[in-house]
XYZ file of C-alpha atoms in Angstrom:
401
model
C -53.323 -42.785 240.449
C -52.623 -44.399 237.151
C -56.067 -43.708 236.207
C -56.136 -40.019 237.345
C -52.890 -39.846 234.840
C -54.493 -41.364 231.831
C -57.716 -39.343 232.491
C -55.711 -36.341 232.397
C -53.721 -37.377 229.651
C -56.711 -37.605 227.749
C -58.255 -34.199 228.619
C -54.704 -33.068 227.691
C -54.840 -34.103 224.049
C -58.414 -33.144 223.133
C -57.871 -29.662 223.868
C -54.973 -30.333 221.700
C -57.193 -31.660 219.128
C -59.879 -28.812 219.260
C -57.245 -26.034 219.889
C -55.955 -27.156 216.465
C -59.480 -27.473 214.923
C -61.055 -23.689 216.360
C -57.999 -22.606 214.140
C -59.135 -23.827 210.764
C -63.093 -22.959 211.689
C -64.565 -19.779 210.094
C -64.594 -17.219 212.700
C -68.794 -17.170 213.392
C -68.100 -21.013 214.311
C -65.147 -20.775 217.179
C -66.400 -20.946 220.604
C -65.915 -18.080 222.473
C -66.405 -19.605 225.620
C -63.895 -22.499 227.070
C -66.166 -25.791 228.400
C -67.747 -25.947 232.014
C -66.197 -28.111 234.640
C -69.208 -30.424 234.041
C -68.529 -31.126 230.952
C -64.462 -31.157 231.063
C -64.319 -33.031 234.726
C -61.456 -30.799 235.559
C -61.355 -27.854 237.868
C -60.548 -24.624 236.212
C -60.238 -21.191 238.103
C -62.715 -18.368 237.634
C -59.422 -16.402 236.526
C -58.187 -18.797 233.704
C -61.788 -18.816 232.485
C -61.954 -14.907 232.712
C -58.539 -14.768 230.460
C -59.121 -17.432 227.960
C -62.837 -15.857 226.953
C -61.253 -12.255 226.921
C -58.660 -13.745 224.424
C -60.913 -15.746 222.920
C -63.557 -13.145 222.221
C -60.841 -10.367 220.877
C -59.782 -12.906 218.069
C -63.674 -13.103 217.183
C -64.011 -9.543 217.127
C -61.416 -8.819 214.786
C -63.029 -11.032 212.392
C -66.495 -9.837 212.912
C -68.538 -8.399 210.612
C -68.317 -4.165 210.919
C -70.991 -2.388 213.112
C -74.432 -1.278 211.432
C -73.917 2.500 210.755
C -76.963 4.047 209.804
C -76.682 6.962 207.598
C -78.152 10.368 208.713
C -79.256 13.438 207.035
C -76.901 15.409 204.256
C -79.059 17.731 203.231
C -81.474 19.986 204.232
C -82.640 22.467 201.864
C -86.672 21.643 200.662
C -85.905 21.578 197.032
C -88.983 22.814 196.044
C -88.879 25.543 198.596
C -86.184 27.211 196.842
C -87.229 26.385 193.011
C -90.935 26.638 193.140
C -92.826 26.285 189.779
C -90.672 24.356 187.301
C -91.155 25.081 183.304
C -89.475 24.342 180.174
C -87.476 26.624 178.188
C -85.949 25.813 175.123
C -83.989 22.177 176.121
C -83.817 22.779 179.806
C -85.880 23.212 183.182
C -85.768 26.108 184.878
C -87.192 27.432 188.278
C -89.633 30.363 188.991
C -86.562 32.900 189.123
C -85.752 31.637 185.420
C -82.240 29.815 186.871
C -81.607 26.451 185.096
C -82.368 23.503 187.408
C -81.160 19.576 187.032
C -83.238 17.135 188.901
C -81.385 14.236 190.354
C -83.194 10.788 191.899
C -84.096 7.594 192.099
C -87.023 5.869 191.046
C -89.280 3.248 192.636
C -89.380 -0.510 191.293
C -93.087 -1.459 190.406
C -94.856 -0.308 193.449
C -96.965 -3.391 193.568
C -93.845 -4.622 194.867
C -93.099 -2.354 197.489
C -95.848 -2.416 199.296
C -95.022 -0.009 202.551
C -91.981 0.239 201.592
C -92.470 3.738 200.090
C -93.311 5.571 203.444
C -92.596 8.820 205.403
C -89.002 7.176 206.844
C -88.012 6.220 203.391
C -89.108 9.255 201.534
C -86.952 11.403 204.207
C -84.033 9.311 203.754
C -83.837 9.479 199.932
C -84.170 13.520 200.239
C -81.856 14.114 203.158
C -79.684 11.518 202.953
C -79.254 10.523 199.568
C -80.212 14.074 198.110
C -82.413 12.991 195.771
C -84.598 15.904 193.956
C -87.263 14.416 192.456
C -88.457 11.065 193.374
C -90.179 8.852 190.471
C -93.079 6.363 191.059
C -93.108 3.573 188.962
C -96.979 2.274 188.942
C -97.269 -0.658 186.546
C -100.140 -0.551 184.343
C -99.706 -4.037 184.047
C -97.857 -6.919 185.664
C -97.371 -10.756 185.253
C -100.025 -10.405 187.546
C -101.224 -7.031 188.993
C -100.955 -3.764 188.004
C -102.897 -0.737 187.746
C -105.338 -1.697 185.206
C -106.957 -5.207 187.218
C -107.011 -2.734 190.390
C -107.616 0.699 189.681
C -108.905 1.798 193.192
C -106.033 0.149 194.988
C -103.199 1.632 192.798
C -104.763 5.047 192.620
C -104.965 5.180 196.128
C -101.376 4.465 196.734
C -99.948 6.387 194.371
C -102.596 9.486 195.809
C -100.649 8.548 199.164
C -97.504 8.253 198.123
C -97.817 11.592 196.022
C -98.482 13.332 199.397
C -95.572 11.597 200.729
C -93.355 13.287 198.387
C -94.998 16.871 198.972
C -94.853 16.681 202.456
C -90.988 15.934 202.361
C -90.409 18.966 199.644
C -88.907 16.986 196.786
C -90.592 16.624 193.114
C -92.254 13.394 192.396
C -92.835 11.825 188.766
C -95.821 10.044 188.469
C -95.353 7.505 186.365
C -98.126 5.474 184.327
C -95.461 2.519 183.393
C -96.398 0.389 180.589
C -94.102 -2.256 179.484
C -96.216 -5.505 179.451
C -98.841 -3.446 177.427
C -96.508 -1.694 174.944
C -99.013 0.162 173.183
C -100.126 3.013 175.143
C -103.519 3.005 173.377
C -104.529 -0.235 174.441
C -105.714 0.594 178.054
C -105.929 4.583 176.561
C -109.474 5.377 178.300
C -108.042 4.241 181.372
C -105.004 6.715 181.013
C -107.017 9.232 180.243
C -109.416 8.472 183.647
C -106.092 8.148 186.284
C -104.495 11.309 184.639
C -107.753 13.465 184.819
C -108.428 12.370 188.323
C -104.220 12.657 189.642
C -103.908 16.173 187.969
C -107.369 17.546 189.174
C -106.413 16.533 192.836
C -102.499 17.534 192.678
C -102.497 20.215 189.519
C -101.689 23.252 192.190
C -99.073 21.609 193.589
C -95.601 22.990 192.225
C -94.040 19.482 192.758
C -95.987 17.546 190.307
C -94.260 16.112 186.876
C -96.504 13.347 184.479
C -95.077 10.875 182.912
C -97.259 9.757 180.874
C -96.410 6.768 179.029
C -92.573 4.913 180.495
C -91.524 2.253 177.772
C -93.635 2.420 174.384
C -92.649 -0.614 172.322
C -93.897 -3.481 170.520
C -96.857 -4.315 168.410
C -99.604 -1.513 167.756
C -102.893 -2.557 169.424
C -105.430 -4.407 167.131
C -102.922 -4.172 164.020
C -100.198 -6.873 164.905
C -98.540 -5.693 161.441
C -97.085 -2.530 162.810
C -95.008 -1.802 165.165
C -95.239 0.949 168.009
C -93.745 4.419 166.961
C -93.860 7.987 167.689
C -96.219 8.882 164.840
C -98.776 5.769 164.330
C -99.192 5.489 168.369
C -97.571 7.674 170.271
C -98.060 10.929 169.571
C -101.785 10.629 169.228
C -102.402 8.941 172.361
C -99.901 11.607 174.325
C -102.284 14.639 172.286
C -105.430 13.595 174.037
C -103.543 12.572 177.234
C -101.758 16.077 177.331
C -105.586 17.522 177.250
C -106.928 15.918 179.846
C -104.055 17.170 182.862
C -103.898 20.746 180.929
C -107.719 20.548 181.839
C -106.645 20.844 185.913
C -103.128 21.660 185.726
C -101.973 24.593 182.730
C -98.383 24.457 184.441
C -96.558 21.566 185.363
C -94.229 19.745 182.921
C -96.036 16.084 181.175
C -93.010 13.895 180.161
C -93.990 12.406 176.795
C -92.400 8.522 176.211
C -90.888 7.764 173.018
C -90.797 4.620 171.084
C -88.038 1.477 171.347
C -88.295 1.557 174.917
C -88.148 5.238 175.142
C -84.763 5.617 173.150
C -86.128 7.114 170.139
C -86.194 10.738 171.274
C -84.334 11.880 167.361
C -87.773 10.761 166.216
C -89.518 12.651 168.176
C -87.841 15.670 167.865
C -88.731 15.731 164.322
C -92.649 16.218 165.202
C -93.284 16.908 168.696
C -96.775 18.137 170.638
C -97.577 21.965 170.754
C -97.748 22.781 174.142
C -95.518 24.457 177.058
C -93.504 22.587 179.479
C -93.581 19.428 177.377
C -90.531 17.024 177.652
C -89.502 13.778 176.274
C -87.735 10.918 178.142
C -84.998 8.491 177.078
C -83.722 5.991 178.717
C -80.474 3.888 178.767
C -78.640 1.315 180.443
C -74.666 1.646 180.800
C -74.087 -1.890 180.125
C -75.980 -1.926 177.127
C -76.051 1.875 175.726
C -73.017 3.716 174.487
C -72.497 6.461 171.929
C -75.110 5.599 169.575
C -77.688 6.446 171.906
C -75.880 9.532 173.304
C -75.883 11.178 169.490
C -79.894 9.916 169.351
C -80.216 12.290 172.644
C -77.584 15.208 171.067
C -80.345 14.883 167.447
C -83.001 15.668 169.618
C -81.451 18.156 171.730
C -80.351 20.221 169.047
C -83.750 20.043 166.873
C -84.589 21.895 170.272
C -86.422 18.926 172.091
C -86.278 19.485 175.677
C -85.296 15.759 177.659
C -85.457 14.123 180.457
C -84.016 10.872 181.483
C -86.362 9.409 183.800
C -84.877 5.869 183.772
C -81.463 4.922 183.800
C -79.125 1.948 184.739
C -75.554 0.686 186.012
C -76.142 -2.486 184.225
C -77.761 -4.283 181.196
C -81.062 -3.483 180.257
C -82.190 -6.675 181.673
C -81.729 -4.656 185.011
C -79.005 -7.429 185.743
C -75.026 -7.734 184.884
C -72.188 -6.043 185.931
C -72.494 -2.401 187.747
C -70.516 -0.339 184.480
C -69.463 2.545 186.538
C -67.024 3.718 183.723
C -69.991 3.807 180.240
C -72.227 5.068 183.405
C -69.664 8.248 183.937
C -69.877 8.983 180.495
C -73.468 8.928 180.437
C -73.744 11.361 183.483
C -71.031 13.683 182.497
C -73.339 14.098 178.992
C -76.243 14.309 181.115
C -74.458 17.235 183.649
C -72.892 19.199 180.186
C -76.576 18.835 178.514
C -78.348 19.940 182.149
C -80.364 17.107 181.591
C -82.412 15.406 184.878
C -82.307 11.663 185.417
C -83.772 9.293 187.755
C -81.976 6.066 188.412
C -83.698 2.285 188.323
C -83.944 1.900 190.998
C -84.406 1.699 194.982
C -85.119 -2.289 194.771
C -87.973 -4.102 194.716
C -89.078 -8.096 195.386
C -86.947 -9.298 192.820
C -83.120 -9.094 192.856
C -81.660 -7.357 190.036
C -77.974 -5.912 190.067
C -79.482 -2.659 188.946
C -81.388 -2.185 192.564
C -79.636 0.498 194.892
C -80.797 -1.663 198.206
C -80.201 -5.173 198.563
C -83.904 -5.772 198.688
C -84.386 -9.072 199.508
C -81.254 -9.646 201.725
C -81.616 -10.285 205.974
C -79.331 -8.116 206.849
C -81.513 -5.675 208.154
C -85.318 -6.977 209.581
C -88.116 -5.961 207.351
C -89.295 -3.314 210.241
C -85.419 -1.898 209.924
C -85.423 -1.598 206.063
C -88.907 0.480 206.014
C -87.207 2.829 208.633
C -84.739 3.752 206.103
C -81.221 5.673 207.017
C -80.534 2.443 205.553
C -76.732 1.218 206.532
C -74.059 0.708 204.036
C -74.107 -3.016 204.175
C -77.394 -2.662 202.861
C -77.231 -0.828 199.766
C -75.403 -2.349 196.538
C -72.681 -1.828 194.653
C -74.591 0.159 192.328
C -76.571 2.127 194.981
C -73.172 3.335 196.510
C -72.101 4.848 193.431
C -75.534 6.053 192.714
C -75.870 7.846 196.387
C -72.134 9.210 195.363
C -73.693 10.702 192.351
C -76.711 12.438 194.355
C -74.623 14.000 196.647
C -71.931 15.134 194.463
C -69.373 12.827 196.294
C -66.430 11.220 194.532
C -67.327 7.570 194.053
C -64.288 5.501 195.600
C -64.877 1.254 194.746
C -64.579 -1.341 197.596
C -61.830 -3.526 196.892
């Protein structure tokens, strides 16, 4: 008997013990079932066990992470259904019944690192759920170690595919031939020329076609250390020849011209641009690093009459990382709505992790067969990525606290 006693004093004051333990555990680490007789030595009823995990389990769910909701479609309209041809008139873009258009989207990271991740699912999902426009596609020239130029056939091939993507989903595409590493455009020129002449002759009857034709210009000149990149020593002759080759195929769609300083000096350019119809010239900015200065470089150019288009733009620094700057990013996108200027944001995400991505990329929240599905949930998608997706869809952007 006086063994029974102590044996039952004992059971008595571990649950004591771990009923006062489960209460200073993180939630994912209380049990949320109570111990089998086997292991507790003590009968308890089928009806006490049926209570305790019922309580048990409510407390857990409260503390639970929230469901997966995966987003569905807000829009519907084909945007180039209803706009057609795009061209250029004075600063602006305009459809094929002359009305003023602005183009709103994201761009791709490097797509040699996003392998499938650019796909029919994803493509729908930035259109109709998102309600992005135009959809840019960022296809390095050159990486730290791949790019375009070491694998031509590879990188045509995708972007050819996800081109069609794009069509087949009724939004505008960029395609974009994104130097950075190689900030000369003339150094891998006669390879330019080759992708461009081969892209436009395959997609220059298409109506949702726009070239970029040159993203970040910077740096040395090639083969003449001594100078530095700028619109008139480097840029503007390589964009004359480039511009010749696609008007070859395509007499119609708009080429996007870079500019130099990482595509920020578009006052420069204004001051000697390309002859031509439905030419444009791209700037691009970062809130957490831009402000005013480079707003009045974009108000130079737009009233020497250059017509712009921001095809790169960030929440952050212009390292891609930093804090999400919703506020200098307002003031950047009310200029850009006032000024009817388009913009694609940098960007969807990629393999590395920058604050700038939209999607938390490399996070397991979602399996890698659930994040090329798209619809993507909002656990998934950044800080900077909400207020982006606000932006698309014309939604007041409300922070998490």
């Amino acid at each position: 008997m006086k063994q029974k006693i102590r044996i039952l004093s004992a059971i008595l004051c571990m649950a004591c013990l771990f009923s006062n333990c489960s209460r200073r555990l993180p939630p994912e680490t209380v049990p949320v079932t109570v111990p089998t007789t086997a292991e507790t030595s003590v009968d308890i009823t089928e009806e006490s066990v049926s209570e305790t995990t019922a309580e048990t389990t409510e407390e857990t769910t409260e503390e639970t992470e929230p469901e997966l909701v995966f987003s569905t479609p807000a829009v519907t309209e084909r945007v180039v259904d209803k706009n057609g041809q795009l061209h250029v008139e004075g600063t602006k873009i305009v459809n094929e019944s002359g009305e003023v258009v602005q183009l709103k989207g994201m761009s791709t990271y490097g797509m040699n690192g996003m392998y499938m991740f650019v796909n029919k699912d994803t493509v729908q999902t930035l259109a109709e759920d998102w309600g992005c426009s135009v959809i840019r596609l960022a296809m390095y020239t050159m990486g730290n170690s791949d790019g375009y130029i070491p694998n031509p056939e590879v990188y045509y091939q995708q972007m050819v595919d996800y081109v069609q993507l794009c069509i087949d989903q009724g939004v505008y595409v960029i395609i974009d031939w994104h130097i950075l590493f190689d900030g000369d455009p003339n150094e891998h020129k006669e390879e330019a020329l080759d992708f461009f002449n081969r892209i436009s002759e395959l997609y220059g009857e298409y109506p949702n076609v726009i070239y970029e034709i040159c993203n970040e210009p910077n740096g040395e000149c090639f083969g003449n250390p001594d100078e530095t990149v700028n619109w008139e020593n480097s840029i503007r002759p390589y964009a004359e020849d480039v511009v010749d080759v696609i008007r070859a195929n395509d007499p119609d769609n708009i080429i996007i011209i870079g500019t130099a300083t990482w595509s920020q000096d578009v006052d420069e350019a204004s001051l000697n641009p390309l002859e031509g119809d439905n030419l444009m010239y791209t700037f691009h900015f970062y809130a957490g690093s831009h402000g005013q200065d480079h707003r009045d470089k974009v108000q130079t150019a737009l009233d020497n009459g250059l017509p712009v288009f921001c095809t790169e733009w960030g929440t952050t620094y212009d390292s891609g990382n930093g804090i999400v700057d919703t506020e200098e990013s307002m003031l950047w996108l009310d200029f850009m709505d006032e000024n009817d200027i388009s913009w694609c944001n940098w960007s969807i995400g990629g393999s590395v992790t920058e604050s700038s991505n939209a999607l938390k990329y490399a996070s397991n929240i979602l399996t890698p067969e659930q994040k090329a599905q798209g619809h993507w949930p909002d656990q998934f998608i950044t800080r900077s990525g909400l207020f982006v997706r606000c932006m698309l869809l014309g939604e007041e952007y409300i922070p998490e606290e």
